[in-house]
Every structure is written in structure tokens, then in C-alpha cells.
PDB file of C-alpha atoms in Angstrom:
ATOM      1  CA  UNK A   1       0.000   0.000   0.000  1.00 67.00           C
ATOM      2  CA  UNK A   2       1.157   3.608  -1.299  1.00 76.00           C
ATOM      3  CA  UNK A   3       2.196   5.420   2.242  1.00 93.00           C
ATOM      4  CA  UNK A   4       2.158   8.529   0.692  1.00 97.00           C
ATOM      5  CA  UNK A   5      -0.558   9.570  -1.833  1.00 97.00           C
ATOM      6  CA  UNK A   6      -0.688  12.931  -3.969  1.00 97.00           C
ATOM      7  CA  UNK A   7      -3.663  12.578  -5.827  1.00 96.00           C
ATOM      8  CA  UNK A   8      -3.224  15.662  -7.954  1.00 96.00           C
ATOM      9  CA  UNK A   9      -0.808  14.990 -10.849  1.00 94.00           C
ATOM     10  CA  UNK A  10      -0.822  18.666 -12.141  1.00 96.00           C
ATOM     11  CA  UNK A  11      -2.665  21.752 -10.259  1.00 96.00           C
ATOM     12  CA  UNK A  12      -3.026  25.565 -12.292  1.00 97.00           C
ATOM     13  CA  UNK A  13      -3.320  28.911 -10.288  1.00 97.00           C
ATOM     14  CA  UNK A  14      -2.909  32.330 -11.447  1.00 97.00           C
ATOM     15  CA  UNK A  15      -0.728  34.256 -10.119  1.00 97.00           C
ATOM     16  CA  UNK A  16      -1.717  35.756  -6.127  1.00 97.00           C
ATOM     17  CA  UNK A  17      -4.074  33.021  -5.723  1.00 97.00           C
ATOM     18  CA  UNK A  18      -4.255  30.533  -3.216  1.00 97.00           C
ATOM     19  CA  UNK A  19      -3.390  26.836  -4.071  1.00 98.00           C
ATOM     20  CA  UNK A  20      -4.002  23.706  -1.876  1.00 98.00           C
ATOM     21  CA  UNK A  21      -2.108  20.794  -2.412  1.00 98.00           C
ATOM     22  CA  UNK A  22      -3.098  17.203  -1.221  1.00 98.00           C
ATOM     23  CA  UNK A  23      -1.201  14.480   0.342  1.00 98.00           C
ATOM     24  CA  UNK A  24      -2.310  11.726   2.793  1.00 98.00           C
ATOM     25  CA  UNK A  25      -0.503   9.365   4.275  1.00 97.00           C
ATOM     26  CA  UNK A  26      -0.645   5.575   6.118  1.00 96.00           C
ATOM     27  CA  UNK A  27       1.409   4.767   8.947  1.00 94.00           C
ATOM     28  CA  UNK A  28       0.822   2.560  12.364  1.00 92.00           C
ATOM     29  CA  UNK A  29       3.523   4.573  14.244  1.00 91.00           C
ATOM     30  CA  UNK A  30       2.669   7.110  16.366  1.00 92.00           C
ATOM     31  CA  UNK A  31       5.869   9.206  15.875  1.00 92.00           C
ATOM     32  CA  UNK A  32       6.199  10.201  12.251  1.00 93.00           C
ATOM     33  CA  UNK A  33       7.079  13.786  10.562  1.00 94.00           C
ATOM     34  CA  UNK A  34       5.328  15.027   7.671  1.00 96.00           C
ATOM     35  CA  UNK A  35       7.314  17.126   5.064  1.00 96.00           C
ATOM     36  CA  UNK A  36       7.112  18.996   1.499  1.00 97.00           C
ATOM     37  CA  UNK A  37       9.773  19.637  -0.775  1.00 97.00           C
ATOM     38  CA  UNK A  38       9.402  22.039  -4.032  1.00 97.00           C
ATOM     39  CA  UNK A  39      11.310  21.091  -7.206  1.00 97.00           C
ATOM     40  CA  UNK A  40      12.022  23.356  -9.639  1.00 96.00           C
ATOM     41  CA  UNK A  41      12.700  22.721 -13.271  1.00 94.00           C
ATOM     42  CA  UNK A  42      16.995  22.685 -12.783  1.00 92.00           C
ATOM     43  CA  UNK A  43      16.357  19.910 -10.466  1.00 93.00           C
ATOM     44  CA  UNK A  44      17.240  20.597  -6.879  1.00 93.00           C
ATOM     45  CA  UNK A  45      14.934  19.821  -3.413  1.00 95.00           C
ATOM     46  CA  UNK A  46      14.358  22.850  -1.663  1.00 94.00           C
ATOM     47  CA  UNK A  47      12.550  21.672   1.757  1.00 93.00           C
ATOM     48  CA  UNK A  48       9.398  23.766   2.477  1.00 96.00           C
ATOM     49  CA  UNK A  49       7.808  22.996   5.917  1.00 96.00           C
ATOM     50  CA  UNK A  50       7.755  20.148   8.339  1.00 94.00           C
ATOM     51  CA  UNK A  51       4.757  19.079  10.548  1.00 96.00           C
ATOM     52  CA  UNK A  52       5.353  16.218  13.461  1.00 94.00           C
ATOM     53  CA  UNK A  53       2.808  14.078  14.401  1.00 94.00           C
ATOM     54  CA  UNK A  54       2.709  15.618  18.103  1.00 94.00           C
ATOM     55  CA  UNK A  55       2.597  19.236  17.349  1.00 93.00           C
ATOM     56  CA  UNK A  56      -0.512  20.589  18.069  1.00 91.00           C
ATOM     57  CA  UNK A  57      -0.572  23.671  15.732  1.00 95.00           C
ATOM     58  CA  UNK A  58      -0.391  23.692  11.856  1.00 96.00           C
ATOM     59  CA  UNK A  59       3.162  24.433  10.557  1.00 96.00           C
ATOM     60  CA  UNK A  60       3.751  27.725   8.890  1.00 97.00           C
ATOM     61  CA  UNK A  61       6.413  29.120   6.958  1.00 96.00           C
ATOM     62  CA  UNK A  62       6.097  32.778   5.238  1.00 97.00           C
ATOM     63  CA  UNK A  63       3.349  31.957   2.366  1.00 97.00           C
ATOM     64  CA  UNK A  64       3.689  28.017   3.268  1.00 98.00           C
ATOM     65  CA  UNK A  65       1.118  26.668   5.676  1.00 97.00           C
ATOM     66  CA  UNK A  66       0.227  22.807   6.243  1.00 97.00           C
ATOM     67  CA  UNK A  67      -3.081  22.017   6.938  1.00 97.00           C
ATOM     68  CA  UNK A  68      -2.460  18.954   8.996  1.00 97.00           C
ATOM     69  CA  UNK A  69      -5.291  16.594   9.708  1.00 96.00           C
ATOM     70  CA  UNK A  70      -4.472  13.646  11.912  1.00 95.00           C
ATOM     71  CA  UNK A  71      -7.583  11.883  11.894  1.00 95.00           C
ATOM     72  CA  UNK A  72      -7.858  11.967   8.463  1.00 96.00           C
ATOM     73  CA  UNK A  73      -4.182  11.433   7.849  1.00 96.00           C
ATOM     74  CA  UNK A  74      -3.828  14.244   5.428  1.00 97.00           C
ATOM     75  CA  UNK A  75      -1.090  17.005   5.473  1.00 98.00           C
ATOM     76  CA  UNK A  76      -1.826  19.189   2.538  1.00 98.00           C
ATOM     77  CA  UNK A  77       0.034  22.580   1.860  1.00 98.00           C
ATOM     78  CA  UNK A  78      -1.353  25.677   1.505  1.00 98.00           C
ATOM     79  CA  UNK A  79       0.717  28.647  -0.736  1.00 98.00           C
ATOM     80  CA  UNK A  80      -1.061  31.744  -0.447  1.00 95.00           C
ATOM     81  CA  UNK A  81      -0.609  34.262  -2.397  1.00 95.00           C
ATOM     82  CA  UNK A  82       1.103  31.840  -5.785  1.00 97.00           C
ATOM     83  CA  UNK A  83       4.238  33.189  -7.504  1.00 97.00           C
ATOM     84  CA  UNK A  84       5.122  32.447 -10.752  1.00 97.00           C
ATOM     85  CA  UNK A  85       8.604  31.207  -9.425  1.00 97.00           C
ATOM     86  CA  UNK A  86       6.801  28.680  -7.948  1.00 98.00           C
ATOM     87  CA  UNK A  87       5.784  26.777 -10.759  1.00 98.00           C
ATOM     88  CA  UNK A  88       7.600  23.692  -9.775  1.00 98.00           C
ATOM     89  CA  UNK A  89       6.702  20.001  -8.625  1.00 97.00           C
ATOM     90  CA  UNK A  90       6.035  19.313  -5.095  1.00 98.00           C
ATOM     91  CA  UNK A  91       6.430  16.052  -2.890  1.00 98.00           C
ATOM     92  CA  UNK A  92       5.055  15.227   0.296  1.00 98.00           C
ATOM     93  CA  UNK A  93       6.994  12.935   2.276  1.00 96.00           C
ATOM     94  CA  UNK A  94       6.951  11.024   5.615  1.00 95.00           C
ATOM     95  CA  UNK A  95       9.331  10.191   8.176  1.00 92.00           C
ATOM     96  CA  UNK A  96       8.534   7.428  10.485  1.00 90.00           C
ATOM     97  CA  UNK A  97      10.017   6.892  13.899  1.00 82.00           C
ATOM     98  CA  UNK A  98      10.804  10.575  13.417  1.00 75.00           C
ATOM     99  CA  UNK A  99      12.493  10.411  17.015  1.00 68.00           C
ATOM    100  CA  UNK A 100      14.772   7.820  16.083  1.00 70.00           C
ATOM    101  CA  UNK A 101      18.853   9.061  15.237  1.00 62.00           C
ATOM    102  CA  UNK A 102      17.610   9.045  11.220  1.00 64.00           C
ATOM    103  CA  UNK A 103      15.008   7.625   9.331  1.00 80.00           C
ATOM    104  CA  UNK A 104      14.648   7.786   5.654  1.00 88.00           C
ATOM    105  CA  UNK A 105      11.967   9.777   3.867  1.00 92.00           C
ATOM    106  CA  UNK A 106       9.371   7.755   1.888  1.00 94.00           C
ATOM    107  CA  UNK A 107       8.050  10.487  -0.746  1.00 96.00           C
ATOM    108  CA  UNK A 108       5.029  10.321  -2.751  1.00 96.00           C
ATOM    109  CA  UNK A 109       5.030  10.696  -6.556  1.00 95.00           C
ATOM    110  CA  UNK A 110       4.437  14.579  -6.309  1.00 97.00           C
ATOM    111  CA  UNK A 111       2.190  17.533  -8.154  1.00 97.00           C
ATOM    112  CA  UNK A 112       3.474  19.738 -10.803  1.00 97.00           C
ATOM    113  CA  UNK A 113       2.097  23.066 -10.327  1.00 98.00           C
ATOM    114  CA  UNK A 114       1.639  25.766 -12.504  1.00 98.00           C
ATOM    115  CA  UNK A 115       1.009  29.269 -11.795  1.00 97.00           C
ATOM    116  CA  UNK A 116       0.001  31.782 -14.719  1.00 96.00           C
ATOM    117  CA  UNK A 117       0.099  35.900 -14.767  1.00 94.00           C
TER     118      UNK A 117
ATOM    119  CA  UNK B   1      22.027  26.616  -0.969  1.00 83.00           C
ATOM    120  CA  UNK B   2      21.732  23.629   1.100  1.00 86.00           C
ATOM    121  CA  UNK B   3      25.155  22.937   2.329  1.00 93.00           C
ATOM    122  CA  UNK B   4      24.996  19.524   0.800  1.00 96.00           C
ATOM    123  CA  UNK B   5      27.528  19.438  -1.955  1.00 97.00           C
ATOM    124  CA  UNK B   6      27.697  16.720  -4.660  1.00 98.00           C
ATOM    125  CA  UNK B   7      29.849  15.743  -7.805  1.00 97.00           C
ATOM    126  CA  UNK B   8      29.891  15.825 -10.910  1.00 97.00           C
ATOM    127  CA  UNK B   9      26.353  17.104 -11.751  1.00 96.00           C
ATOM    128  CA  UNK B  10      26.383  15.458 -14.742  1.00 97.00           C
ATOM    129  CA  UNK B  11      27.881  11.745 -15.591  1.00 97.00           C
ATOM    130  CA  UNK B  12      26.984  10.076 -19.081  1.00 98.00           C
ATOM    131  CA  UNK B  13      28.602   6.586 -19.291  1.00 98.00           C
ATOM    132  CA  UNK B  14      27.986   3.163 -20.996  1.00 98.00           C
ATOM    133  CA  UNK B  15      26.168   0.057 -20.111  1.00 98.00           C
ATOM    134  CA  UNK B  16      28.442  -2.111 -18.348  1.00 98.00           C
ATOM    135  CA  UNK B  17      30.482   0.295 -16.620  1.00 98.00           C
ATOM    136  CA  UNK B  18      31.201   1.603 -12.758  1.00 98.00           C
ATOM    137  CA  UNK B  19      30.966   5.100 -11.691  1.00 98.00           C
ATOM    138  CA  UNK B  20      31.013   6.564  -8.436  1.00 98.00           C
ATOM    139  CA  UNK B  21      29.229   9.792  -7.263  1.00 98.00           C
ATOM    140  CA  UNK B  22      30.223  11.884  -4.173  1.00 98.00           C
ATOM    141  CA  UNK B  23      28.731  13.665  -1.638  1.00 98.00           C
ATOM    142  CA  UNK B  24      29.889  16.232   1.077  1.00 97.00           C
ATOM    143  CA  UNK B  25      27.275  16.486   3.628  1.00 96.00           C
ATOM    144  CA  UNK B  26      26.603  20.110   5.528  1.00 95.00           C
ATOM    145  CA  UNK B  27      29.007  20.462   8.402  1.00 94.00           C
ATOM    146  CA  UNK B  28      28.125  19.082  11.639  1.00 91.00           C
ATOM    147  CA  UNK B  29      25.494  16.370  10.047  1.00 93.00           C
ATOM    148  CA  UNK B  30      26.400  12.883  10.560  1.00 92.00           C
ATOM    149  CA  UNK B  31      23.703  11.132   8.253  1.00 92.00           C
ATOM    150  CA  UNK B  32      23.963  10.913   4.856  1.00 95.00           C
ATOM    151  CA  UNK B  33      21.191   9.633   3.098  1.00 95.00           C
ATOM    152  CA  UNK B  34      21.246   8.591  -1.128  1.00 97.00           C
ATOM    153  CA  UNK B  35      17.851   8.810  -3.329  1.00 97.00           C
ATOM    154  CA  UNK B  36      17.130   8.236  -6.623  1.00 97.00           C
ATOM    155  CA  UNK B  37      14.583   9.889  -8.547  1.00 97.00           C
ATOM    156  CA  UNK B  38      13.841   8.059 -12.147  1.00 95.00           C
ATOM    157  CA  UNK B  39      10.550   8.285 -14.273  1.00 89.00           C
ATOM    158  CA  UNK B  40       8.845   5.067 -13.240  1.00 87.00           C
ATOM    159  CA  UNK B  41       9.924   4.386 -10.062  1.00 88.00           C
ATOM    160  CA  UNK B  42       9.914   8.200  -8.471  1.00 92.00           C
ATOM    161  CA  UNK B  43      11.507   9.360  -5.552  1.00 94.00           C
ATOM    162  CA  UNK B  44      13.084   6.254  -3.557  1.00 94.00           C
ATOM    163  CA  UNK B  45      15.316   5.716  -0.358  1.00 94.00           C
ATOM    164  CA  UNK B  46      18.664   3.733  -1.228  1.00 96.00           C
ATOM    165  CA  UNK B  47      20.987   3.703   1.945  1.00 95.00           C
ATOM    166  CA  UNK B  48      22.105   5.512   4.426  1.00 93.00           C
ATOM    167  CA  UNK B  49      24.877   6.299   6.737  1.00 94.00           C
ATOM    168  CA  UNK B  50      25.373   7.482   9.969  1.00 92.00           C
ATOM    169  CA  UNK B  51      28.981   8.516  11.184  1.00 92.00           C
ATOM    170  CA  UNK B  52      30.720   5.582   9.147  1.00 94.00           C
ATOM    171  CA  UNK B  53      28.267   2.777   9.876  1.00 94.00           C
ATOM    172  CA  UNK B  54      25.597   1.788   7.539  1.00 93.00           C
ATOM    173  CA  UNK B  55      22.556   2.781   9.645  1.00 91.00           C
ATOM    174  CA  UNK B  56      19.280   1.737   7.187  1.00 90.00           C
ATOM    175  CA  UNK B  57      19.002   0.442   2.978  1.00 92.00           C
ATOM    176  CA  UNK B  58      16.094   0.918   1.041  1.00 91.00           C
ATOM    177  CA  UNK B  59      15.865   0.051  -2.405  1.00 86.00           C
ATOM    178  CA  UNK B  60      19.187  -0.431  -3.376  1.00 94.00           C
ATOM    179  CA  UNK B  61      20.529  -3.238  -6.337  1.00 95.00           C
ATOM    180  CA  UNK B  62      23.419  -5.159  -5.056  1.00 96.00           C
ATOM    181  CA  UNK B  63      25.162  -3.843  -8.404  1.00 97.00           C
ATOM    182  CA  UNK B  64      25.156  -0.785  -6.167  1.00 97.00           C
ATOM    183  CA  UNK B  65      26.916  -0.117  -3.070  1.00 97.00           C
ATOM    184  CA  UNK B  66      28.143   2.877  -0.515  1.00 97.00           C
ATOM    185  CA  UNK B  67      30.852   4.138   2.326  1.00 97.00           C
ATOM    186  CA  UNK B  68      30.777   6.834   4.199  1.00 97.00           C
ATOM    187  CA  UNK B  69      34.475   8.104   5.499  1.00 97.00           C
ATOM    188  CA  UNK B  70      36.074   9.343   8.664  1.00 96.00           C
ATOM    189  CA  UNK B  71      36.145  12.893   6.861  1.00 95.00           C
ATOM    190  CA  UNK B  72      31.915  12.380   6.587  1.00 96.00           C
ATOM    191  CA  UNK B  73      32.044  12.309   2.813  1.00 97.00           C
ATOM    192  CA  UNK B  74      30.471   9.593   1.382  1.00 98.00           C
ATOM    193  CA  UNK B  75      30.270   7.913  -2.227  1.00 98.00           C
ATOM    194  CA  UNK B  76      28.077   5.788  -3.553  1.00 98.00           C
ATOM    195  CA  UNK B  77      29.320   3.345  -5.961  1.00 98.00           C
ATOM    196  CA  UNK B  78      27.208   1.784  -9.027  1.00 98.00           C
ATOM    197  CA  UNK B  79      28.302  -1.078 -11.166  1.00 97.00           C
ATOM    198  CA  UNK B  80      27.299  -3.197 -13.630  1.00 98.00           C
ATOM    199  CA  UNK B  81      25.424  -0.397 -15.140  1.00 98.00           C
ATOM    200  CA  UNK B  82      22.103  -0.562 -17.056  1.00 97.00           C
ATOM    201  CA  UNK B  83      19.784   1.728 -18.950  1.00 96.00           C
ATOM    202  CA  UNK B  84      17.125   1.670 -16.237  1.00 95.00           C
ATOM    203  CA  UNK B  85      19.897   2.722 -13.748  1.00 97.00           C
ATOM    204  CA  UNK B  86      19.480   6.439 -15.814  1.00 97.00           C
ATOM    205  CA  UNK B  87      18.015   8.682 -12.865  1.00 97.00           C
ATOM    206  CA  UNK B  88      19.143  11.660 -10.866  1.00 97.00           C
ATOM    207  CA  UNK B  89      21.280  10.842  -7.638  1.00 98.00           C
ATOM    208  CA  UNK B  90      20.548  12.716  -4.529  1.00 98.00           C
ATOM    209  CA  UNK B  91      22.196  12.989  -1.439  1.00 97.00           C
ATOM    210  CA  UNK B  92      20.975  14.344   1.929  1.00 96.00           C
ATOM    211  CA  UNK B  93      21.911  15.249   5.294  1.00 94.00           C
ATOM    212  CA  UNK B  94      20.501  16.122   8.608  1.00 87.00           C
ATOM    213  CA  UNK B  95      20.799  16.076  12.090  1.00 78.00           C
ATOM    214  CA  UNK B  96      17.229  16.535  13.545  1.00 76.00           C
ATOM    215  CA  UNK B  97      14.065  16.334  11.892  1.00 80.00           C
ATOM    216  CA  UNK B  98      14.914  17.863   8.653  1.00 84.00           C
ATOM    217  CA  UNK B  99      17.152  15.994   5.335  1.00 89.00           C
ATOM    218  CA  UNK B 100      18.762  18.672   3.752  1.00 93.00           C
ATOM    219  CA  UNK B 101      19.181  17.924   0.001  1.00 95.00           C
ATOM    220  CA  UNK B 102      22.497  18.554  -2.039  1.00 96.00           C
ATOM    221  CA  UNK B 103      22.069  19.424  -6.042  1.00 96.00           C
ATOM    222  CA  UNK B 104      22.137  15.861  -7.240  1.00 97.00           C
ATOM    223  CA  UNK B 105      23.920  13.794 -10.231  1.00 98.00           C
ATOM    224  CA  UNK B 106      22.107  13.439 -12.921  1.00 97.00           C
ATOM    225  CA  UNK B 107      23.484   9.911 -14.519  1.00 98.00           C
ATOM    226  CA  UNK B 108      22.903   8.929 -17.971  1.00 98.00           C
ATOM    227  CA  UNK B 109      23.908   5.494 -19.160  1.00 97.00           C
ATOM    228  CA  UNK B 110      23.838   4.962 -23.057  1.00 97.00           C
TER     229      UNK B 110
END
């Protein structure tokens, strides 16, 4: 079973919109951090924001918010405000055992998005 | 910029031959952790290290294998290679919750 599901292959905003992108996620343990990364067209991973499974607020970072919903096992970001720099694709990805010295990131297979003027 | 520094960026080589990629990881992080990102199978974990001692592998061929050295720097060494092995090569690091992610090596085998 997929542990990390983007259901969105390609999402389209104009530009100073708002764009939600979706990600859930499976896991049995209890400690487990929940992060997106934005890749741009020359290649590179810039990470975005990180949620952990015990924080009690939603994660924020400048126009980056996650809207983290635990019951529902979905962590989907939030870019207010969409610049045309970031046209890009975007993975969600999950650390299990996120207290543990290292863990490995299991990704899911990501959303292009595309943001018009 | 990460911190995370890899090389080359680019590597375009035959089937059948070995290559190996580096990776610096940012200072003070002991894990290093290698991806690969092709078309069909996506993002996926291969191995990682954590001061010297293989810690965890993923997905990794056994045409494929990796070291990490006193200096931190670690390489990851592919044989054997195939077509499908065409993909971009990431390394990360990290100390807490984060992986930071260095610029990746884009390998091509022809």
C-alpha cells in the first residue's frame, strides 16, 4: 500500500491566488514527521515545511502553511498568495520513527504546479 | 544553498560500466542519506549512513553499493550499469528532523 498519496498529478493557479495541495498518508507509528519539498525545473529539493505528528498547531512558513489533519491522515500545503517562481513540482513525504537518530523519507510521486500571470 | 555538496552534476557513461558519485554532507550532520529519482519508479530511499556505519538500505541493487568516510564524505558506488539505472542521484543530510538535500547527479547510461 502507497504510504504517501498525492492525488493531484498537475494543479493551475494564477498568479496571487491561493493553491491547496493534497497528500495523505498511512502509517501505524505514532511518531512520524510530515514534510514537502518544491522542485524546480533545474532539479534541486528545496525543503518547504515540516509538521510532526505531536505538534498541536499547523506548521507555517512565510506563504507556506500545512493544513495537517491527523484523523484523516492528510497534510496538505497551503501557498497563499502563488508566484510564478513557484511553478515547480512538489512532494510530500513522511518520516517514520521521526524520534529515532535518522530515518529515511518515503516520498510520494508529487504535483506539478503551474502558476500563470 | 543547502550545504549539501555533490559531484559531478552530470555523468553520461555506458552500459556495463562503474561510476562513483560523491557527496559532502553540511558540516556538523552525521547522516547521509542517497535517493534516486527516475521516471517510473519516483523518488526512492537507497541507503544511508550514519557517522561511518551503515545505519538503514532501502531500495538499493546489489550492483550498487556505498561508504561513508572518517572525513563524513560519502560515495556511492554503481556497477554493472544498465539503462534503467538512468536517474538523478541525490544525497541528503541532517541532524534533527529535517534531510537537507544537495544538487544531485544526474546519470545517464547509453
Amino acid at each position: 500500500a502507497q504510504k504517501i498519496t498525492q492525488t493531484q498529478p498537475g494543479m493551475f493557479v494564477q498568479e496571487k491566488e491561493a493553491v491547496t495541495l493534497d497528500c495523505t498518508y498511512d502509517t501505524s507509528d505514532p511518531s512520524y514527521g510530515l514534510f514537502w519539498y518544491k522542485q524546480p525545473s533545474s532539479g534541486e529539493m528545496i525543503f518547504l515545511i515540516y509538521q510532526g505528528s505531536y505538534d498541536q498547531q499547523n506548521a507555517t512558513e512565510g506563504r507556506y502553511s500545512l493544513n495537517f489533519q491527523k484523523a484523516r491522515k492528510s497534510a496538505n500545503l497551503v501557498i497563499s498568495a502563488s508566484q510564478l517562481g513557484d511553478s515547480a513540482m512538489y512532494f510530500c513525504a513522511m518520516r517514520e520513527g521521526i524520534n529515532q537518530a535518522g530515518t529515511a523519507l518515503i516520498f510520494g510521486k508529487g504535483t506539478t504546479l503551474s502558476v500563470s500571470s | 544553498d543547502s550545504g549539501v555538496t555533490q559531484t559531478p552534476k552530470h555523468l553520461i557513461t555506458a552500459t556495463g560500466q562503474r561510476v562513483t558519485l560523491r557527496c559532502s554532507p553540511r558540516s556538523g550532520d552525521l547522516s547521509v542519506y542517497w535517493y534516486q529519482q527516475s521516471l517510473d519508479q519516483g523518488l526512492q530511499f537507497l541507503i544511508q549512513y550514519y557517522n561511518g556505519e551503515e545505519r538503514a538500505k532501502g531500495n538499493i541493487l546489489e550492483r550498487f553499493s556505498a561508504q561513508q568516510f572518517p572525513d563524513l564524505h560519502s560515495e556511492l558506488n554503481l556497477s554493472s550499469l544498465e539503462l534503467g539505472d538512468s536517474a538523478l542521484y541525490f544525497c541528503a543530510s541532517g541532524q534533527g528532523t529535517e534531510q537537507y538535500f544537495g544538487p544531485g547527479t544526474r546519470l545517464t547510461v547509453t
